[in-house]
Each structure stands twice: as C-alpha cells, then as structure tokens.
C-alpha cells in the first residue's frame, strides 16, 4: 500500500519524537490492512501528519447496486458522509446552496460567500429549512417567530436559510 511506503520512508528520515510516535502507530495499523482513517488517531495526532496527505484518510462511501440506481440520493449521502453540509441564501435574483464543512460557524460560512461579508459580520438571520417549508415561505416564517438572530459562534446546521448582516 502506498501509505505504508510513505510512513516507512518518513520513519527512515528521523522525524521528530511526536511525529515518530504517530507514524509508528500508523505503520502498525497499515500493516494490519486498516486505513489511516480507522487508525483511531486523536485530532492532534491527525494534525501532526496532515502534511503527508495519505490516500486512506479520504472518506469512502460504499454503495450497492440498488443505491447506484438512485444517483441523487447516493450523491447526497456521499456529501454528508464526507463531512459537508449546505446552507442556503435566498432573495433577490439568486437562491443558492453553499457547501461548508460540518461544524463550521456562521462567521466561517459568511466567509465562504465573500471575505468582505466575513470581515463585516454583525449577525446571521437564520431560519431552519423545515420551518421555512412548514410556514410556507420566508415572510410567513418571520411572522411565526421562526427567525433567529445568531452570533458568529453559531454552529451552522444543514439546510439553514441564512441572511448575513454585514457592516461593510
């Protein structure tokens, strides 16, 4: 496996103690034919080896023949299992879904649209997609009190409908 070769090469070059411990743990997992993604590494250990871009750290989505018959559903599952979510912006001439990593904050989501919005971030007006559909639209959801004002630390949820208030 290519990842095992890379680990052995790096170990042969005398890495720092912290990196060496992680690489030895990886070598053991890879020799047992386990991918890097299932080696049970802590976040700080993953950070220590992130520069190596191991192939087996990439997410894998297995699908059977029945799932291949529904490509849209398979694509959505692969998107979610890869650690991505979408938030929506509506209004004006364009309605759009924006992909972001799961766990991203409102401030980070604003930056995915434009850095000027991120720099001038004041608040995020958020309505869940389920509330938007249930109420019959954005105006009705606002009247029903479903609109929330969130700070930059708000963790975005999949399919949040957002309007960013920006000062610049």
PDB file of C-alpha atoms in Angstrom:
ATOM      1  CA  UNK A   1       0.000   0.000   0.000  1.00  0.00           C
ATOM      2  CA  UNK A   2       1.271   3.450  -0.896  1.00  0.00           C
ATOM      3  CA  UNK A   3       0.523   4.887   2.559  1.00  0.00           C
ATOM      4  CA  UNK A   4       2.673   2.242   4.267  1.00  0.00           C
ATOM      5  CA  UNK A   5       5.566   3.047   1.908  1.00  0.00           C
ATOM      6  CA  UNK A   6       5.238   6.745   2.764  1.00  0.00           C
ATOM      7  CA  UNK A   7       5.195   6.023   6.515  1.00  0.00           C
ATOM      8  CA  UNK A   8       8.269   3.780   6.292  1.00  0.00           C
ATOM      9  CA  UNK A   9      10.127   6.363   4.191  1.00  0.00           C
ATOM     10  CA  UNK A  10       9.335   9.127   6.665  1.00  0.00           C
ATOM     11  CA  UNK A  11      10.355   6.953   9.644  1.00  0.00           C
ATOM     12  CA  UNK A  12      13.675   6.298   7.893  1.00  0.00           C
ATOM     13  CA  UNK A  13      14.404  10.032   7.778  1.00  0.00           C
ATOM     14  CA  UNK A  14      14.316  10.516  11.561  1.00  0.00           C
ATOM     15  CA  UNK A  15      11.149  12.517  12.292  1.00  0.00           C
ATOM     16  CA  UNK A  16      10.569  14.484  15.499  1.00  0.00           C
ATOM     17  CA  UNK A  17       9.505  12.443  18.538  1.00  0.00           C
ATOM     18  CA  UNK A  18       5.811  13.428  18.374  1.00  0.00           C
ATOM     19  CA  UNK A  19       5.553  12.672  14.663  1.00  0.00           C
ATOM     20  CA  UNK A  20       7.518   9.429  15.085  1.00  0.00           C
ATOM     21  CA  UNK A  21       5.049   8.109  17.679  1.00  0.00           C
ATOM     22  CA  UNK A  22       2.111   8.805  15.360  1.00  0.00           C
ATOM     23  CA  UNK A  23       3.877   7.287  12.343  1.00  0.00           C
ATOM     24  CA  UNK A  24       4.687   4.110  14.291  1.00  0.00           C
ATOM     25  CA  UNK A  25       1.026   3.833  15.304  1.00  0.00           C
ATOM     26  CA  UNK A  26       0.047   4.310  11.642  1.00  0.00           C
ATOM     27  CA  UNK A  27       2.555   1.727  10.431  1.00  0.00           C
ATOM     28  CA  UNK A  28       1.029  -0.823  12.792  1.00  0.00           C
ATOM     29  CA  UNK A  29      -2.496  -0.054  11.547  1.00  0.00           C
ATOM     30  CA  UNK A  30      -1.462  -0.117   7.884  1.00  0.00           C
ATOM     31  CA  UNK A  31       0.371  -3.449   8.281  1.00  0.00           C
ATOM     32  CA  UNK A  32      -2.920  -4.840   9.632  1.00  0.00           C
ATOM     33  CA  UNK A  33      -4.542  -3.590   6.391  1.00  0.00           C
ATOM     34  CA  UNK A  34      -6.524  -0.866   8.171  1.00  0.00           C
ATOM     35  CA  UNK A  35      -6.766   2.555   6.509  1.00  0.00           C
ATOM     36  CA  UNK A  36      -5.409   5.682   8.198  1.00  0.00           C
ATOM     37  CA  UNK A  37      -8.993   6.889   8.696  1.00  0.00           C
ATOM     38  CA  UNK A  38      -9.720   3.959  11.048  1.00  0.00           C
ATOM     39  CA  UNK A  39      -6.415   4.034  12.965  1.00  0.00           C
ATOM     40  CA  UNK A  40      -8.097   5.769  15.920  1.00  0.00           C
ATOM     41  CA  UNK A  41      -5.933   8.881  15.861  1.00  0.00           C
ATOM     42  CA  UNK A  42      -6.697  11.849  18.095  1.00  0.00           C
ATOM     43  CA  UNK A  43      -7.191  15.262  16.418  1.00  0.00           C
ATOM     44  CA  UNK A  44      -3.712  16.428  17.479  1.00  0.00           C
ATOM     45  CA  UNK A  45      -2.204  13.243  16.014  1.00  0.00           C
ATOM     46  CA  UNK A  46      -4.035  13.839  12.735  1.00  0.00           C
ATOM     47  CA  UNK A  47      -2.693  17.395  12.722  1.00  0.00           C
ATOM     48  CA  UNK A  48       0.867  16.061  13.151  1.00  0.00           C
ATOM     49  CA  UNK A  49       0.581  14.003   9.949  1.00  0.00           C
ATOM     50  CA  UNK A  50      -1.751  16.223   7.902  1.00  0.00           C
ATOM     51  CA  UNK A  51       1.055  17.343   5.575  1.00  0.00           C
ATOM     52  CA  UNK A  52       1.521  13.768   4.315  1.00  0.00           C
ATOM     53  CA  UNK A  53      -1.888  13.563   2.559  1.00  0.00           C
ATOM     54  CA  UNK A  54      -2.287   9.819   2.992  1.00  0.00           C
ATOM     55  CA  UNK A  55      -4.645   8.254   0.457  1.00  0.00           C
ATOM     56  CA  UNK A  56      -6.505   6.186   3.040  1.00  0.00           C
ATOM     57  CA  UNK A  57      -7.533   9.276   5.045  1.00  0.00           C
ATOM     58  CA  UNK A  58     -10.022  10.122   2.320  1.00  0.00           C
ATOM     59  CA  UNK A  59     -13.660   9.289   3.071  1.00  0.00           C
ATOM     60  CA  UNK A  60     -15.049   6.172   1.410  1.00  0.00           C
ATOM     61  CA  UNK A  61     -18.712   5.623   0.606  1.00  0.00           C
ATOM     62  CA  UNK A  62     -19.766   2.076  -0.203  1.00  0.00           C
ATOM     63  CA  UNK A  63     -22.884   1.578  -2.306  1.00  0.00           C
ATOM     64  CA  UNK A  64     -24.690  -1.497  -3.537  1.00  0.00           C
ATOM     65  CA  UNK A  65     -26.333  -1.890  -6.951  1.00  0.00           C
ATOM     66  CA  UNK A  66     -29.725  -0.687  -5.682  1.00  0.00           C
ATOM     67  CA  UNK A  67     -28.202   2.574  -4.441  1.00  0.00           C
ATOM     68  CA  UNK A  68     -26.490   3.145  -7.785  1.00  0.00           C
ATOM     69  CA  UNK A  69     -29.940   3.245  -9.400  1.00  0.00           C
ATOM     70  CA  UNK A  70     -30.659   6.441  -7.413  1.00  0.00           C
ATOM     71  CA  UNK A  71     -27.648   8.675  -8.137  1.00  0.00           C
ATOM     72  CA  UNK A  72     -29.124  11.800  -6.492  1.00  0.00           C
ATOM     73  CA  UNK A  73     -29.640  10.025  -3.162  1.00  0.00           C
ATOM     74  CA  UNK A  74     -26.171   8.485  -3.394  1.00  0.00           C
ATOM     75  CA  UNK A  75     -24.608  11.878  -4.080  1.00  0.00           C
ATOM     76  CA  UNK A  76     -26.357  13.422  -1.065  1.00  0.00           C
ATOM     77  CA  UNK A  77     -25.198  10.554   1.157  1.00  0.00           C
ATOM     78  CA  UNK A  78     -21.615  10.842  -0.102  1.00  0.00           C
ATOM     79  CA  UNK A  79     -21.713  14.613   0.517  1.00  0.00           C
ATOM     80  CA  UNK A  80     -22.914  14.126   4.105  1.00  0.00           C
ATOM     81  CA  UNK A  81     -20.572  11.223   4.896  1.00  0.00           C
ATOM     82  CA  UNK A  82     -17.635  13.279   3.636  1.00  0.00           C
ATOM     83  CA  UNK A  83     -18.307  15.813   6.375  1.00  0.00           C
ATOM     84  CA  UNK A  84     -20.066  18.517   4.361  1.00  0.00           C
ATOM     85  CA  UNK A  85     -23.348  20.366   4.879  1.00  0.00           C
ATOM     86  CA  UNK A  86     -25.093  23.125   2.916  1.00  0.00           C
ATOM     87  CA  UNK A  87     -26.633  26.385   3.972  1.00  0.00           C
ATOM     88  CA  UNK A  88     -28.981  28.394   1.786  1.00  0.00           C
ATOM     89  CA  UNK A  89     -29.229  32.049   0.835  1.00  0.00           C
ATOM     90  CA  UNK A  90     -32.482  33.313  -0.674  1.00  0.00           C
ATOM     91  CA  UNK A  91     -33.777  36.530  -2.102  1.00  0.00           C
ATOM     92  CA  UNK A  92     -33.026  38.905  -4.896  1.00  0.00           C
ATOM     93  CA  UNK A  93     -32.214  37.304  -8.226  1.00  0.00           C
ATOM     94  CA  UNK A  94     -30.481  34.229  -6.847  1.00  0.00           C
ATOM     95  CA  UNK A  95     -31.276  31.416  -4.429  1.00  0.00           C
ATOM     96  CA  UNK A  96     -28.234  29.318  -3.714  1.00  0.00           C
ATOM     97  CA  UNK A  97     -26.861  26.445  -1.635  1.00  0.00           C
ATOM     98  CA  UNK A  98     -23.343  26.937  -0.250  1.00  0.00           C
ATOM     99  CA  UNK A  99     -21.226  23.925   0.793  1.00  0.00           C
ATOM    100  CA  UNK A 100     -19.308  24.163   4.084  1.00  0.00           C
ATOM    101  CA  UNK A 101     -17.667  21.676   6.427  1.00  0.00           C
ATOM    102  CA  UNK A 102     -19.934  20.286   9.153  1.00  0.00           C
ATOM    103  CA  UNK A 103     -19.221  22.150  12.389  1.00  0.00           C
ATOM    104  CA  UNK A 104     -18.483  25.471  10.664  1.00  0.00           C
ATOM    105  CA  UNK A 105     -19.562  28.636  12.427  1.00  0.00           C
ATOM    106  CA  UNK A 106     -21.754  31.386  10.996  1.00  0.00           C
ATOM    107  CA  UNK A 107     -18.656  33.572  10.665  1.00  0.00           C
ATOM    108  CA  UNK A 108     -16.870  30.889   8.594  1.00  0.00           C
ATOM    109  CA  UNK A 109     -19.996  30.386   6.475  1.00  0.00           C
ATOM    110  CA  UNK A 110     -20.120  34.121   5.762  1.00  0.00           C
ATOM    111  CA  UNK A 111     -16.538  33.891   4.517  1.00  0.00           C
ATOM    112  CA  UNK A 112     -17.497  31.155   2.071  1.00  0.00           C
ATOM    113  CA  UNK A 113     -19.705  33.705   0.308  1.00  0.00           C
ATOM    114  CA  UNK A 114     -17.229  36.600   0.407  1.00  0.00           C
ATOM    115  CA  UNK A 115     -14.431  37.720   2.714  1.00  0.00           C
ATOM    116  CA  UNK A 116     -15.957  41.223   2.943  1.00  0.00           C
ATOM    117  CA  UNK A 117     -19.113  39.721   4.473  1.00  0.00           C
ATOM    118  CA  UNK A 118     -16.953  37.797   6.935  1.00  0.00           C
ATOM    119  CA  UNK A 119     -14.903  40.865   7.906  1.00  0.00           C
ATOM    120  CA  UNK A 120     -18.002  42.996   8.486  1.00  0.00           C
ATOM    121  CA  UNK A 121     -20.048  40.229  10.140  1.00  0.00           C
ATOM    122  CA  UNK A 122     -22.638  41.560  12.600  1.00  0.00           C
ATOM    123  CA  UNK A 123     -25.230  38.794  12.950  1.00  0.00           C
ATOM    124  CA  UNK A 124     -26.786  35.949  10.986  1.00  0.00           C
ATOM    125  CA  UNK A 125     -30.559  35.806  10.476  1.00  0.00           C
ATOM    126  CA  UNK A 126     -31.302  32.064  10.485  1.00  0.00           C
ATOM    127  CA  UNK A 127     -34.444  30.072   9.663  1.00  0.00           C
ATOM    128  CA  UNK A 128     -34.307  26.286   9.504  1.00  0.00           C
ATOM    129  CA  UNK A 129     -35.362  24.865   6.154  1.00  0.00           C
ATOM    130  CA  UNK A 130     -38.026  22.717   7.837  1.00  0.00           C
ATOM    131  CA  UNK A 131     -39.563  25.843   9.423  1.00  0.00           C
ATOM    132  CA  UNK A 132     -39.432  27.678   6.094  1.00  0.00           C
ATOM    133  CA  UNK A 133     -41.340  24.886   4.332  1.00  0.00           C
ATOM    134  CA  UNK A 134     -43.772  24.398   7.223  1.00  0.00           C
ATOM    135  CA  UNK A 135     -44.659  28.107   7.296  1.00  0.00           C
ATOM    136  CA  UNK A 136     -44.927  28.418   3.517  1.00  0.00           C
ATOM    137  CA  UNK A 137     -42.133  30.909   2.893  1.00  0.00           C
ATOM    138  CA  UNK A 138     -39.652  33.342   4.388  1.00  0.00           C
ATOM    139  CA  UNK A 139     -42.138  36.100   5.223  1.00  0.00           C
ATOM    140  CA  UNK A 140     -44.551  33.692   6.913  1.00  0.00           C
ATOM    141  CA  UNK A 141     -41.687  32.094   8.884  1.00  0.00           C
ATOM    142  CA  UNK A 142     -40.631  35.534  10.141  1.00  0.00           C
ATOM    143  CA  UNK A 143     -44.216  36.329  11.179  1.00  0.00           C
ATOM    144  CA  UNK A 144     -44.398  32.984  13.012  1.00  0.00           C
ATOM    145  CA  UNK A 145     -41.274  33.901  15.010  1.00  0.00           C
ATOM    146  CA  UNK A 146     -39.050  31.261  13.410  1.00  0.00           C
ATOM    147  CA  UNK A 147     -36.273  33.726  12.529  1.00  0.00           C
ATOM    148  CA  UNK A 148     -33.331  33.648  14.951  1.00  0.00           C
ATOM    149  CA  UNK A 149     -30.518  36.191  15.233  1.00  0.00           C
ATOM    150  CA  UNK A 150     -27.265  34.297  15.757  1.00  0.00           C
ATOM    151  CA  UNK A 151     -23.742  35.396  16.656  1.00  0.00           C
ATOM    152  CA  UNK A 152     -20.577  34.496  14.757  1.00  0.00           C
ATOM    153  CA  UNK A 153     -20.029  31.483  17.057  1.00  0.00           C
ATOM    154  CA  UNK A 154     -23.306  29.814  15.977  1.00  0.00           C
ATOM    155  CA  UNK A 155     -22.593  26.354  14.539  1.00  0.00           C
ATOM    156  CA  UNK A 156     -24.353  26.094  11.189  1.00  0.00           C
ATOM    157  CA  UNK A 157     -26.861  23.280  10.674  1.00  0.00           C
ATOM    158  CA  UNK A 158     -27.566  21.500   7.411  1.00  0.00           C
ATOM    159  CA  UNK A 159     -30.026  23.468   5.239  1.00  0.00           C
ATOM    160  CA  UNK A 160     -30.134  26.588   7.420  1.00  0.00           C
ATOM    161  CA  UNK A 161     -31.567  29.501   5.442  1.00  0.00           C
ATOM    162  CA  UNK A 162     -29.340  32.475   6.264  1.00  0.00           C
ATOM    163  CA  UNK A 163     -29.130  36.199   5.646  1.00  0.00           C
ATOM    164  CA  UNK A 164     -25.869  37.687   6.899  1.00  0.00           C
ATOM    165  CA  UNK A 165     -25.916  41.184   8.381  1.00  0.00           C
ATOM    166  CA  UNK A 166     -22.660  42.850   7.499  1.00  0.00           C
ATOM    167  CA  UNK A 167     -21.314  46.290   8.390  1.00  0.00           C
ATOM    168  CA  UNK A 168     -19.035  46.728   5.410  1.00  0.00           C
TER     169      UNK A 168
END
